[in-house]
Every structure is written in C-alpha cells, then in structure tokens.
PDB file of C-alpha atoms in Angstrom:
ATOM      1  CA  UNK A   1       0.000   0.000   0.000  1.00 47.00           C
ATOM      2  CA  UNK A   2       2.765   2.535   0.817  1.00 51.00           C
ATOM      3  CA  UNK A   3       4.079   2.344  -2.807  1.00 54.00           C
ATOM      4  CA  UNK A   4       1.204   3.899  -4.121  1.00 62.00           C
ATOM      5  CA  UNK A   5       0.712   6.653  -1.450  1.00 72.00           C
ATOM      6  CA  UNK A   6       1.634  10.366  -3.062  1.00 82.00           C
ATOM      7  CA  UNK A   7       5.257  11.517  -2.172  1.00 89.00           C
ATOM      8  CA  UNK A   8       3.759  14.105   0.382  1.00 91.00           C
ATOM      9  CA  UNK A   9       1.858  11.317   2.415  1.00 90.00           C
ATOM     10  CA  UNK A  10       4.380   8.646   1.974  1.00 89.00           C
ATOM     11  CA  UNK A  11       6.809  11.042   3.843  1.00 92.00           C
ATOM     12  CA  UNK A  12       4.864  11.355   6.581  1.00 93.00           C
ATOM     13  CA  UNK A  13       3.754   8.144   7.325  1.00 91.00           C
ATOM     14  CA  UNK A  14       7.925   7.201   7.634  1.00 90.00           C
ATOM     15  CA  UNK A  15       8.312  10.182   9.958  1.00 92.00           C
ATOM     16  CA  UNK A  16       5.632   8.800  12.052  1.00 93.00           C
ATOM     17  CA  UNK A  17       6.307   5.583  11.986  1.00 91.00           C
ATOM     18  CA  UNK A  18      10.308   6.203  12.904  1.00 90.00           C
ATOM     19  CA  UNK A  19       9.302   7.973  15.607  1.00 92.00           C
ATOM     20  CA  UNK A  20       6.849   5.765  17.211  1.00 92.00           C
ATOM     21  CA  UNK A  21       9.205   2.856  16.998  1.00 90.00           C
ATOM     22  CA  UNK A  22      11.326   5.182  19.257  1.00 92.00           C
ATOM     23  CA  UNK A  23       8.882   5.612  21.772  1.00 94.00           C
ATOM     24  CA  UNK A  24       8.221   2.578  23.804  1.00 93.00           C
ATOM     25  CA  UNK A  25       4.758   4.036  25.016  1.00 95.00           C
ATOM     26  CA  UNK A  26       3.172   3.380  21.160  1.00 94.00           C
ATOM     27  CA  UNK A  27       2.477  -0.587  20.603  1.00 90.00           C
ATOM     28  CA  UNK A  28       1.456  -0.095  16.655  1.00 89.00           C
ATOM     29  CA  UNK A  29      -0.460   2.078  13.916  1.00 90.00           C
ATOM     30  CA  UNK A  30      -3.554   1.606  12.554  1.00 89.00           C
ATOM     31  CA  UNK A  31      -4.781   3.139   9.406  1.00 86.00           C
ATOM     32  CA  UNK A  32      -7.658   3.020   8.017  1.00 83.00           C
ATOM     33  CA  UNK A  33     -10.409   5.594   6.092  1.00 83.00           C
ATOM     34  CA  UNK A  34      -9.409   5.451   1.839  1.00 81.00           C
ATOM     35  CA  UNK A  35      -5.971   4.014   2.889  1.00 80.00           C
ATOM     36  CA  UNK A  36      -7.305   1.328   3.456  1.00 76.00           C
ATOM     37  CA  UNK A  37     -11.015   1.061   2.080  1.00 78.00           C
ATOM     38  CA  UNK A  38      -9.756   2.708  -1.172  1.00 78.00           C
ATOM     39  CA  UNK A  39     -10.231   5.712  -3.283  1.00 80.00           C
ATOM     40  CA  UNK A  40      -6.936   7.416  -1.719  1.00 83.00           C
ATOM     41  CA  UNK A  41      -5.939   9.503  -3.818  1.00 84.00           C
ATOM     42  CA  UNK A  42      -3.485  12.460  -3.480  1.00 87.00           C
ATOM     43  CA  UNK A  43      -5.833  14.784  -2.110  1.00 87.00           C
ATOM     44  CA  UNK A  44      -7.336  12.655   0.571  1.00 87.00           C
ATOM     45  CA  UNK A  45      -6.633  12.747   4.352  1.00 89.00           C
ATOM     46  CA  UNK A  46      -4.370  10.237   6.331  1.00 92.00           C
ATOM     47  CA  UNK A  47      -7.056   8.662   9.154  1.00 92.00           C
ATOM     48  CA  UNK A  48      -4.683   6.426  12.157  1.00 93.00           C
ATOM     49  CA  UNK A  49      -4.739   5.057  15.160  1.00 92.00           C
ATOM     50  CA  UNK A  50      -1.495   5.310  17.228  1.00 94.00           C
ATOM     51  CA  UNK A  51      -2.106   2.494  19.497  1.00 93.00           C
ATOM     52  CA  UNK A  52      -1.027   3.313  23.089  1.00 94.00           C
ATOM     53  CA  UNK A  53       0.303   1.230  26.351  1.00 95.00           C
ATOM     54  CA  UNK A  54      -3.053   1.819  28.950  1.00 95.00           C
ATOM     55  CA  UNK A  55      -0.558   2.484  31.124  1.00 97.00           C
ATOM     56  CA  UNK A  56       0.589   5.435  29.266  1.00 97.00           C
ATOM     57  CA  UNK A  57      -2.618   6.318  27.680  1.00 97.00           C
ATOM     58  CA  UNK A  58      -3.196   9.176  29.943  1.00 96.00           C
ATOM     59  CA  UNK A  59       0.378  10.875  29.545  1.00 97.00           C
ATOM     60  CA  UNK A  60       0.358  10.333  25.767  1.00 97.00           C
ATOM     61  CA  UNK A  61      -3.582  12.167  25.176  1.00 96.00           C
ATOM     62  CA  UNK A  62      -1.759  14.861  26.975  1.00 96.00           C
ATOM     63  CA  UNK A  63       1.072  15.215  24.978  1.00 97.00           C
ATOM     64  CA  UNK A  64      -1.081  14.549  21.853  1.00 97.00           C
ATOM     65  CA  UNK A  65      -0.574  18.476  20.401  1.00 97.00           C
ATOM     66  CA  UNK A  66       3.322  17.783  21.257  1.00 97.00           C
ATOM     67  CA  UNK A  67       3.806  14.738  19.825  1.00 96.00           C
ATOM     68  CA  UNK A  68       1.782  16.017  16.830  1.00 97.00           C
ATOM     69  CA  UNK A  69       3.903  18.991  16.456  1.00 97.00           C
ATOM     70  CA  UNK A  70       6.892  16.840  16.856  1.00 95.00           C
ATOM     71  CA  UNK A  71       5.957  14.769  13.041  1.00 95.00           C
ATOM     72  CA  UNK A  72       6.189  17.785  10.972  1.00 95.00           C
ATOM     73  CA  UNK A  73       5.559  21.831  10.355  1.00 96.00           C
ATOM     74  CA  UNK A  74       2.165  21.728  12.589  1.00 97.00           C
ATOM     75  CA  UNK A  75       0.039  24.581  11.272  1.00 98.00           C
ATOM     76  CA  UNK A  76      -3.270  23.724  13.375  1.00 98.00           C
ATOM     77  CA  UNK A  77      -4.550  21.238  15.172  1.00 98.00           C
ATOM     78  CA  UNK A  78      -7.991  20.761  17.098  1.00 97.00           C
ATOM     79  CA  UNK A  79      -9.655  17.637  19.070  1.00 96.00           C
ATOM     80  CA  UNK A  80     -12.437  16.351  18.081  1.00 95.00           C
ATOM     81  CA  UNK A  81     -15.187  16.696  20.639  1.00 94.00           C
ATOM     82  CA  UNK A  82     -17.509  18.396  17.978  1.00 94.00           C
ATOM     83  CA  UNK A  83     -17.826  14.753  16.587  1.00 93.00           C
ATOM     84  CA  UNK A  84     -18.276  12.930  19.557  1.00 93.00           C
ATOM     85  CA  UNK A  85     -14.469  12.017  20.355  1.00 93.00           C
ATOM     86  CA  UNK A  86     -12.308  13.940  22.220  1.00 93.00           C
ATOM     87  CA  UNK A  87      -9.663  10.962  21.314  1.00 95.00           C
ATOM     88  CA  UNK A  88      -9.396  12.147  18.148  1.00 96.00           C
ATOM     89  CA  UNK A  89      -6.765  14.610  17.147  1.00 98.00           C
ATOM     90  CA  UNK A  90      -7.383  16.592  13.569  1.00 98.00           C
ATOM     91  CA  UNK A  91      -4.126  17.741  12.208  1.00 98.00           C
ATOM     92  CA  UNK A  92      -3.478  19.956   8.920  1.00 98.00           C
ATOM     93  CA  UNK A  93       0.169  20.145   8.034  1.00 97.00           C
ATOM     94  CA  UNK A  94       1.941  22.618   5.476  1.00 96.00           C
ATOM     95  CA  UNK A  95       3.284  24.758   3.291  1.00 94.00           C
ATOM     96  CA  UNK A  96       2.323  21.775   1.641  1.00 93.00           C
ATOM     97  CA  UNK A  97      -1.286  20.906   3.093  1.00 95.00           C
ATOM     98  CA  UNK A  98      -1.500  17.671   4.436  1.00 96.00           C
ATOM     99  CA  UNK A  99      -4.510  16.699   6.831  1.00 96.00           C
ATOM    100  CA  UNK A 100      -4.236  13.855   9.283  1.00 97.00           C
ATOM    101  CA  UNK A 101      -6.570  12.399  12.241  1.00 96.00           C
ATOM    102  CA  UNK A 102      -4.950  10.914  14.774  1.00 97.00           C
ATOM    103  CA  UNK A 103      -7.345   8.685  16.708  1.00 95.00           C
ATOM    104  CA  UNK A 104      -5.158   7.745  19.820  1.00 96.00           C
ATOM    105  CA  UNK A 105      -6.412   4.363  21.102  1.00 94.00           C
ATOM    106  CA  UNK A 106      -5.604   2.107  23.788  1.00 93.00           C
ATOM    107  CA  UNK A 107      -5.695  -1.860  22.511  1.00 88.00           C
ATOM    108  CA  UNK A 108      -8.890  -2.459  24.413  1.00 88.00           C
ATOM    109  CA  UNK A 109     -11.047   0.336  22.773  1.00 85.00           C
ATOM    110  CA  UNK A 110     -10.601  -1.367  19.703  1.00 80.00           C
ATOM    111  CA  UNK A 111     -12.795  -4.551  20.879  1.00 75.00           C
ATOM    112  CA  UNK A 112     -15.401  -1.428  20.749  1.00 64.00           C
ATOM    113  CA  UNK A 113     -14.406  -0.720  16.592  1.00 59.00           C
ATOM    114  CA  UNK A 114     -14.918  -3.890  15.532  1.00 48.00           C
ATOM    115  CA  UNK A 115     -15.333  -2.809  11.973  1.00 48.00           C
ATOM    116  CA  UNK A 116     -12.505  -0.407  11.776  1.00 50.00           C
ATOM    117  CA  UNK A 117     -10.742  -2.527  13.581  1.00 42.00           C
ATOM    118  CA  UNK A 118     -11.265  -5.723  10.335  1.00 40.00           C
ATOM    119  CA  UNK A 119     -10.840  -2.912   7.906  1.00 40.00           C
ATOM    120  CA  UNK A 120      -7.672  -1.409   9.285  1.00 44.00           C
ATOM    121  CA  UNK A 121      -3.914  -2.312   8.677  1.00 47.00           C
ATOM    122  CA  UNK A 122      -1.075  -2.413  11.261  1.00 49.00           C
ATOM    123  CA  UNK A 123       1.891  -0.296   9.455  1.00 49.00           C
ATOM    124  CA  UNK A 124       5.163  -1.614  10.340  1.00 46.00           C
ATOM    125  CA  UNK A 125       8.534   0.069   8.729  1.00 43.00           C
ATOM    126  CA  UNK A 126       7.499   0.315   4.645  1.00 39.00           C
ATOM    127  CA  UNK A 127       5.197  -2.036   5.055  1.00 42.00           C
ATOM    128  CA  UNK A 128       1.338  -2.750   5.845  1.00 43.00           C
ATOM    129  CA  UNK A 129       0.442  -6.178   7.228  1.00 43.00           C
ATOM    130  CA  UNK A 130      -3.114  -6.952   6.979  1.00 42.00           C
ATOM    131  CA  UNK A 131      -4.542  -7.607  10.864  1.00 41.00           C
TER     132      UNK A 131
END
C-alpha cells in the first residue's frame, strides 16, 4: 500500500512511523479511512490510530498536540469533541497541506471498533500487514 501513497503522504507516514518505533509508550499504527477502504488519492486525508500502552494512555492524550507537532511543520490542530471524540486529534500540516486524524487508542477500545478494527492495517517500517 505505501508504494502507491503520493510523495507528500508517503513522507509522513515514515516520519511517524520512525518515531513511534522510538517511543516505547506506542504498541502499533492503525490506518484506516481510503488508505485502506480505497479511493486514496493524493488529495485525501491520512485517518490512524497510534495504538497506546493503557498504562501510558493518559500521559500520551496529553502530549497529543506535542507529539503532533513533533511529526512535521504543525500549522493547526484541534480535538475532536464536535464529533463525539475527544480521542481524536485533527491535524493539517503545510506549506504543503496535508490533513491527518490521529485517533489515539488504547488496545482495548478497539474490541469497541470492531469494523474499523477488520478494515484497518497495522503499518510496520514500509510495510502494511493486513490484521
């Protein structure tokens, strides 16, 4: 799936991923929406699902803005409580605009997304594994 993504998304997604592996408090990445549904095309949005230790869950949703800021030049970014979940992050991303939600997740919640959950990938290094 990666090898198809546009340059601009492709990026990201290896940002991301590099520094998730570094943090020990992320146990994988989910995608999902057109990445992995189809349709994506270069103008679409990125949709994840950092998956997060429970134990850290709590430190992590706090940093959220941080850690955000922290995968590229951060030119807004809002929760998303005006669609019923504050767990969601909504990122847009520039010069070159790039928007990404960032759902952050704890395993367990995702007994609750059944559906995204079978219509999701786990992204490791270049690569996305079907779940």
């Amino acid at each position: 799936m990666t090898s198809t993504l546009a340059s601009l998304h492709l990026t990201f997604l290896e940002t991301l991923i590099e520094k998730l592996k570094l943090d020990d408090r992320f146990e994988a990445l989910l995608a999902g929406g057109s990445m992995v549904q189809g349709g994506f095309d270069e103008h679409s949005d990125i949709d994840l699902l950092p998956v997060i230790r429970s134990d850290a869950y709590g430190h992590v949703l706090a940093e959220r803005r941080e850690i955000a800021r922290g995968l590229g030049n951060l030119l807004s970014a809002f929760t998303g409580e005006h669609v019923g979940e504050p767990r969601l992050l909504i990122c847009l991303y520039g010069p070159e605009l790039l928007h990404v939600d960032l759902k952050f997740v704890v395993l367990a919640d995702l007994k609750h997304q059944r559906r995204f959950w079978l219509s999701s990938r786990i992204i490791t290094g270049n690569q996305c594994q079907p779940r």
